[in-house]
Short mmCIF file of C-alpha atoms in Angstrom, two decimals:
data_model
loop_
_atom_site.label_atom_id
_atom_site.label_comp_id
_atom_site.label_asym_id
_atom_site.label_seq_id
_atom_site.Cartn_x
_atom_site.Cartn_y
_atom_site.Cartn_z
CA UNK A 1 -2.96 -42.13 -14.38
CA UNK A 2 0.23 -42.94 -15.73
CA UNK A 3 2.54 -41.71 -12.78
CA UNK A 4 5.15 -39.04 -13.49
CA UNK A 5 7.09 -39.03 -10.23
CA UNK A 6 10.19 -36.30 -9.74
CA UNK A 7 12.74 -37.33 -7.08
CA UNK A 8 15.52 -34.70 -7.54
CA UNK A 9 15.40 -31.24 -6.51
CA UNK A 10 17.53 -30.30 -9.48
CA UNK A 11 15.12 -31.03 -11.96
CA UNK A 12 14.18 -27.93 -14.35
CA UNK A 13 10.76 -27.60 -13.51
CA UNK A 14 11.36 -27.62 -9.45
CA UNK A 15 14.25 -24.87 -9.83
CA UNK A 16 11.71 -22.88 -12.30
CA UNK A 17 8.76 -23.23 -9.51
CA UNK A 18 11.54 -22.21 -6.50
CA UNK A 19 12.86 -19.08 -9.03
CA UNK A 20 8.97 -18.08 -9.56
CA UNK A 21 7.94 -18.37 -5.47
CA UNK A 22 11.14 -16.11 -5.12
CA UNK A 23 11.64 -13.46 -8.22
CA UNK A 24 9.09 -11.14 -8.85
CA UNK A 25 11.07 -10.31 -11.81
CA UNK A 26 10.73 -13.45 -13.74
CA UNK A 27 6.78 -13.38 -12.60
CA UNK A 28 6.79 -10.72 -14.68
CA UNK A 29 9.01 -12.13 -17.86
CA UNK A 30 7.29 -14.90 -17.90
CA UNK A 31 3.38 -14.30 -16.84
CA UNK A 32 3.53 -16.88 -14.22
CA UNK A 33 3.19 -17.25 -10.58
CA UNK A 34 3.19 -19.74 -8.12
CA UNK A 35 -0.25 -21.15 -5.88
CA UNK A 36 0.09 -23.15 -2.85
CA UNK A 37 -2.75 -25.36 -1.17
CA UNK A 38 -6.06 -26.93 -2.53
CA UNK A 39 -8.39 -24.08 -1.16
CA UNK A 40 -6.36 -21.47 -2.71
CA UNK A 41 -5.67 -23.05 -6.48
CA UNK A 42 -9.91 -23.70 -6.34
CA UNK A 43 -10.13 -19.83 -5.93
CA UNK A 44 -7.92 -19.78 -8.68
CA UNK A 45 -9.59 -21.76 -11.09
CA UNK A 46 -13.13 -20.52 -9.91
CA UNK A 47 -12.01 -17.13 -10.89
CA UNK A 48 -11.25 -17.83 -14.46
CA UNK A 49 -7.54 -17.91 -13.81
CA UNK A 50 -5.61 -20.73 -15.98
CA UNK A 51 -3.52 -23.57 -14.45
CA UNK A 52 -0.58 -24.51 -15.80
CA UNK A 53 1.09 -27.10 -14.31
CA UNK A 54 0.07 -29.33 -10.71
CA UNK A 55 2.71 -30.74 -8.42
CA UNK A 56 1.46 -33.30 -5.54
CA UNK A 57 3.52 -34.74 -2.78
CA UNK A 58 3.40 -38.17 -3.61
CA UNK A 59 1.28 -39.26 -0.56
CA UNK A 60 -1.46 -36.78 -1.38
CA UNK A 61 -1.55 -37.17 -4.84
CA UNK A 62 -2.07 -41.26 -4.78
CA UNK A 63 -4.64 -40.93 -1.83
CA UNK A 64 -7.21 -38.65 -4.19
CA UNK A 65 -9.35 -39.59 -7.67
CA UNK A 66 -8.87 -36.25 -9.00
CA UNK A 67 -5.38 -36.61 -10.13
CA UNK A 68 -5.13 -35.78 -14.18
CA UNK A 69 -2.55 -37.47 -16.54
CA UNK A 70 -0.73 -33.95 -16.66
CA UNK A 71 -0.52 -33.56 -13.16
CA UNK A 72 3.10 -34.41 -11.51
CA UNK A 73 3.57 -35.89 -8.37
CA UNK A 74 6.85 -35.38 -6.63
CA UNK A 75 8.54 -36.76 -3.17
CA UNK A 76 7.88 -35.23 0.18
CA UNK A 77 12.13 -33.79 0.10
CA UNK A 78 11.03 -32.03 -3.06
CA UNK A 79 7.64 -30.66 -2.04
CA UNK A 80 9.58 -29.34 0.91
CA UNK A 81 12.14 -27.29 -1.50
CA UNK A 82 9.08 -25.80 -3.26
CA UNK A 83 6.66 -24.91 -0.61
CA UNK A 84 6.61 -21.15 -0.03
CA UNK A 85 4.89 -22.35 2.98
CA UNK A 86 4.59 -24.91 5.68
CA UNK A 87 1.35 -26.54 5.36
CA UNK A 88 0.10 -26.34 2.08
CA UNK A 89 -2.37 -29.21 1.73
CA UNK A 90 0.51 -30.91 -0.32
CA UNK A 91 -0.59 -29.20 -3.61
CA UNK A 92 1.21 -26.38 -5.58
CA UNK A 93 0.20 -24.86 -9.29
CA UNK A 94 1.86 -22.78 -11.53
CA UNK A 95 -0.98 -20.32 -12.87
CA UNK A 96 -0.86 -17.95 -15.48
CA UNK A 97 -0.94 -14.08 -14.45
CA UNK A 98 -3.73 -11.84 -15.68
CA UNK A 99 -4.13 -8.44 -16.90
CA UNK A 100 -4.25 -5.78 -14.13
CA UNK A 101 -4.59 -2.64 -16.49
CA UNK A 102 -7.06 -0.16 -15.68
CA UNK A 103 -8.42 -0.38 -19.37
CA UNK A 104 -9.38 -3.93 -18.38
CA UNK A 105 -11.31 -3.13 -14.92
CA UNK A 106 -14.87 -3.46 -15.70
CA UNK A 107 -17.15 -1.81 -12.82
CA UNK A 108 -20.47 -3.07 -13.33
CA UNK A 109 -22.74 -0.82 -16.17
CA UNK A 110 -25.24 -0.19 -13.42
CA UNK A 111 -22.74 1.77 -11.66
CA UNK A 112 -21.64 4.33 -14.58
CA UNK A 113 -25.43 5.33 -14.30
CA UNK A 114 -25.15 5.79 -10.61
CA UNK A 115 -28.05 3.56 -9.54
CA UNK A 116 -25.64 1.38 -8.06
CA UNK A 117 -22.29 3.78 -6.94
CA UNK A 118 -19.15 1.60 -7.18
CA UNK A 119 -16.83 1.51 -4.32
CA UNK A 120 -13.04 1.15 -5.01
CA UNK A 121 -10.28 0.96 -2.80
CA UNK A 122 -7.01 2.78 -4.15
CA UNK A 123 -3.61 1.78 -2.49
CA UNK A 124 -0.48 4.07 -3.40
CA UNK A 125 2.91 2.43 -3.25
CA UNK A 126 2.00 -0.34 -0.89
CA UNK A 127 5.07 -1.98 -0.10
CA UNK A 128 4.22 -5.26 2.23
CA UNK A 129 2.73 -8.06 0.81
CA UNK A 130 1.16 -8.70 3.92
CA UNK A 131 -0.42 -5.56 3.99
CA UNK A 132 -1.76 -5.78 0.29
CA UNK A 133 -3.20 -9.69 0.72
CA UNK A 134 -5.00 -8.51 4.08
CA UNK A 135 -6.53 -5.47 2.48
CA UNK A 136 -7.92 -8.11 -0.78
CA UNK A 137 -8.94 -10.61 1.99
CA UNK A 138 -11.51 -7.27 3.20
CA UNK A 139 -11.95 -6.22 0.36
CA UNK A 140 -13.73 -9.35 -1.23
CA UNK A 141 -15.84 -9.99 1.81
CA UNK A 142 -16.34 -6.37 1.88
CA UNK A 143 -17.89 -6.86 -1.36
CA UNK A 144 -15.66 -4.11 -3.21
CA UNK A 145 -16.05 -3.30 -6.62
CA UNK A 146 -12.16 -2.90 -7.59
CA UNK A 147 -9.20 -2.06 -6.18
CA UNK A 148 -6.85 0.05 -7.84
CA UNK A 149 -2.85 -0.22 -7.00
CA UNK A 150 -0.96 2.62 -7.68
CA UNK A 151 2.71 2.84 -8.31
CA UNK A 152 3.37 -0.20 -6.25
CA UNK A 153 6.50 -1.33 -4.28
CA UNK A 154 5.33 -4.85 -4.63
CA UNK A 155 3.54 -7.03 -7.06
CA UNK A 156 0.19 -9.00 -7.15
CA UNK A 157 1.61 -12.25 -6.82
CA UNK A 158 4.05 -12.27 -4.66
CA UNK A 159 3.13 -15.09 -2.20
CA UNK A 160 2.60 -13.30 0.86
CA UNK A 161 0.10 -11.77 -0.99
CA UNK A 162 -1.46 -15.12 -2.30
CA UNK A 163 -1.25 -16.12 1.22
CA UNK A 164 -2.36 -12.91 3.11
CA UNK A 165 -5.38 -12.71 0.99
CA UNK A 166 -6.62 -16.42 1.52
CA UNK A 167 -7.84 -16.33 -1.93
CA UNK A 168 -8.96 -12.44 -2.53
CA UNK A 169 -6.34 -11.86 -4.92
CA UNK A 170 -8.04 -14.12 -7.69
CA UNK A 171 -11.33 -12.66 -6.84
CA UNK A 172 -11.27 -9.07 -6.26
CA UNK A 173 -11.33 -6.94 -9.20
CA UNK A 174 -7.39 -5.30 -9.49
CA UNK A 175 -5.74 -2.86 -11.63
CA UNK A 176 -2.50 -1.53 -11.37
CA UNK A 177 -1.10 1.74 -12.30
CA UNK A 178 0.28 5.24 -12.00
CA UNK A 179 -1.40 7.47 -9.33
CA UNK A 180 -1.49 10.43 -12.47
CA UNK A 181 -3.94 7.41 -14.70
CA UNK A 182 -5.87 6.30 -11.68
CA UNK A 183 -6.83 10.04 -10.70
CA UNK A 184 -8.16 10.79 -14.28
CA UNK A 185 -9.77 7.37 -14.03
CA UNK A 186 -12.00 8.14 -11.06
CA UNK A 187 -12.50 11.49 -12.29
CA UNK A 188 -13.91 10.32 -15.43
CA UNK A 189 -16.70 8.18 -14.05
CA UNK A 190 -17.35 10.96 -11.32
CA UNK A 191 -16.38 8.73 -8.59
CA UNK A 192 -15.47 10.99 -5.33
CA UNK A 193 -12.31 10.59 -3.91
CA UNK A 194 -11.70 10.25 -0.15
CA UNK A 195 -8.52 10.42 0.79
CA UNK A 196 -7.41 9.05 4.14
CA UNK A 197 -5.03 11.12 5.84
CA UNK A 198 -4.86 13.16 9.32
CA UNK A 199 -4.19 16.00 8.27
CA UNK A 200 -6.99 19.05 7.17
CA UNK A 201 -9.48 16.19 7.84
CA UNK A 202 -12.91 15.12 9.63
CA UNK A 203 -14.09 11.84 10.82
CA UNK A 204 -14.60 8.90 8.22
CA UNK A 205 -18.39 9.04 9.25
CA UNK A 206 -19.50 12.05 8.51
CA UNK A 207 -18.89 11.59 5.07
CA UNK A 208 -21.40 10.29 2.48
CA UNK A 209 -20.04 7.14 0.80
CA UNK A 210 -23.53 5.93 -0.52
CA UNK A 211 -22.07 8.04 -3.95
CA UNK A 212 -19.65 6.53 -5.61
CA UNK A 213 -16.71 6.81 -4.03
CA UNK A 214 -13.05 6.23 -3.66
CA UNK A 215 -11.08 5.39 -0.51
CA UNK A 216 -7.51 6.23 -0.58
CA UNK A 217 -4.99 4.89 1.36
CA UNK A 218 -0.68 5.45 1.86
CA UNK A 219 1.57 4.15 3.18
CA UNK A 220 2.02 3.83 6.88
CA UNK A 221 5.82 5.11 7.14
CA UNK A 222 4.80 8.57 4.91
CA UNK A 223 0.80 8.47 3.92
CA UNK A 224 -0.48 9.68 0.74
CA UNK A 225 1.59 12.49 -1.87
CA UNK A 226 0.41 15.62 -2.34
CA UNK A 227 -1.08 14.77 -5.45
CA UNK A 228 -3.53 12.72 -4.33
CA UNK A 229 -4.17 15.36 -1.16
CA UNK A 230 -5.05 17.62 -4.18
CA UNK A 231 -7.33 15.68 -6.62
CA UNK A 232 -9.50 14.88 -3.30
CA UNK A 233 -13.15 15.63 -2.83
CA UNK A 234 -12.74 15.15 1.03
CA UNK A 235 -10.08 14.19 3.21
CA UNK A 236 -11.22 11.57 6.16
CA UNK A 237 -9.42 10.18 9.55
CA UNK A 238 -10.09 7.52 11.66
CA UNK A 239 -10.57 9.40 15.41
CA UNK A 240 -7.11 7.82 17.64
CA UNK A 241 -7.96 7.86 21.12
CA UNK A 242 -5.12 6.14 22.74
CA UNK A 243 -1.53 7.31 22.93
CA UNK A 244 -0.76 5.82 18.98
CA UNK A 245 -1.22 7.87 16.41
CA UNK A 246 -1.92 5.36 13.70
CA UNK A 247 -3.44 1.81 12.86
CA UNK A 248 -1.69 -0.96 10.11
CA UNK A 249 -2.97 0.21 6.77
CA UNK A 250 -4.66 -3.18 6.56
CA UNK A 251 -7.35 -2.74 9.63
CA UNK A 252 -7.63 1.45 8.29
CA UNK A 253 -8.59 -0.11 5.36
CA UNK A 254 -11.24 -1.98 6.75
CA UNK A 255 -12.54 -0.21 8.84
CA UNK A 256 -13.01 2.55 6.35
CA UNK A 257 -14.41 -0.38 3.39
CA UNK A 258 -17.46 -1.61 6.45
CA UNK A 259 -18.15 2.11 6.81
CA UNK A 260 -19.81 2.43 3.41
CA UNK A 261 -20.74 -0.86 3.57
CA UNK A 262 -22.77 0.22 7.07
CA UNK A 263 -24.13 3.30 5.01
CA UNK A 264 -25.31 1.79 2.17
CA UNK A 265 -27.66 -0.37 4.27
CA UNK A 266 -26.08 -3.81 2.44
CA UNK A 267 -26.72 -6.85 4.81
CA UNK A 268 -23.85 -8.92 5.88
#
């Protein structure tokens, strides 16, 4: 390849990958976010999502063959100022975002005709990133059918979501919109809705989630509003026997995905 080698952390397109790891607003302007490390941009690109632009440190990018005459390689100070993180396999992409409306979140046909109930995971106004990577990362080995974000305090590709979610982001299923749309939505395909909450509630077991079915999740600081206590078909806890009197969102989560996975008899 013709070698395209940056050397200044000044340059335009280093400032615009720095601004994109940092403002969710411009991810947003501009339909572009930021992927770190070669596992995670393969996830990418396996997942039908569209790469940009590539940026090697200088010593990994002359070591390998698959280097394209578009790719850029740049010096290990540079790398350093756009790293998000600290070892990142010395490979970053720009990617372009997709759509994440609920019009575009396909459940597969069989499940409409309830021979194979879909299983969605809805999160209202999740706020860490950490929280929302960790619950993709279960989700996709969980083998969910989509996960719905509603009215969210942070967005989809932020990088400590990238990162939390080793990958999940790109390959779970994800919409993203208001708790009022998602409702209707679940009503329409006649997809129960479980919400998790300890209040008025029995334990997450007893409850059939062979059907299709929705689990619900809030925040950990206030839980879930009233209108989603209202639109549900059941209300579920996890039993606390210790002295706490809750678990991170993420591991509720999970636990509460494996449940139906344990029910509807899928091997793992």
């Amino acid at each position: 390849m013709e070698e395209t080698i940056i050397t200044s952390v000044q340059n335009a397109k280093i400032k615009h990958v720095v601004a994109l790891q940092q403002k969710s607003s411009l991810r947003r302007e501009e339909g572009l976010f930021v992927v770190e490390g070669q596992r995670e941009i393969e996830h990418c690109k396996a997942c039908g999502y569209e790469v940009v632009e590539t940026f090697w440190r200088k010593d990994e990018g002359e070591r390998r063959k698959d280097i394209s005459s578009s790719d850029i390689l740049v010096t290990s100070q540079v790398y350093e100022k756009m790293a998000y993180r600290g070892s990142t396999e010395g490979v970053i992409a720009v990617v372009k975002c997709k759509e994440h409306s609920l019009s575009s979140l396909l459940l597969p046909p069989s499940s409409f005709l309830q021979k194979q109930a879909p299983l969605v995971v809805v999160l209202e106004s999740v706020e860490k990133p950490g929280n929302l990577g960790a619950i993709l990362r279960s989700a996709e080995a969980a083998g969910i059918d989509a996960l719905i974000v509603c009215d969210p305090l942070t967005d989809m590709y932020n990088p400590n979501v990238i990162r939390a979610s080793i990958g999940g982001v790109f390959c779970v299923p994800t919409a993203v919109c208001s708790s009022q749309e998602c409702i209707a939505f679940l009503k329409e395909h006649g997809i129960k809705i479980l919400t998790a909450q300890l209040q008025d509630s029995y334990e997450y077991y007893d409850y059939d989630m062979t059907q299709g079915t929705a689990i619900v999740m809030g925040t950990e600081s206030t839980g879930l509003t009233n209108q989603w206590r209202e639109a549900a078909d059941a209300h579920i806890r996890i039993p606390m026997l210790g002295r706490l009197d809750s678990l991170n969102v993420s591991v509720s989560a999970a636990i509460l995905m494996y449940e139906a996975v344990r029910q509807r008899n899928v091997k793992m």
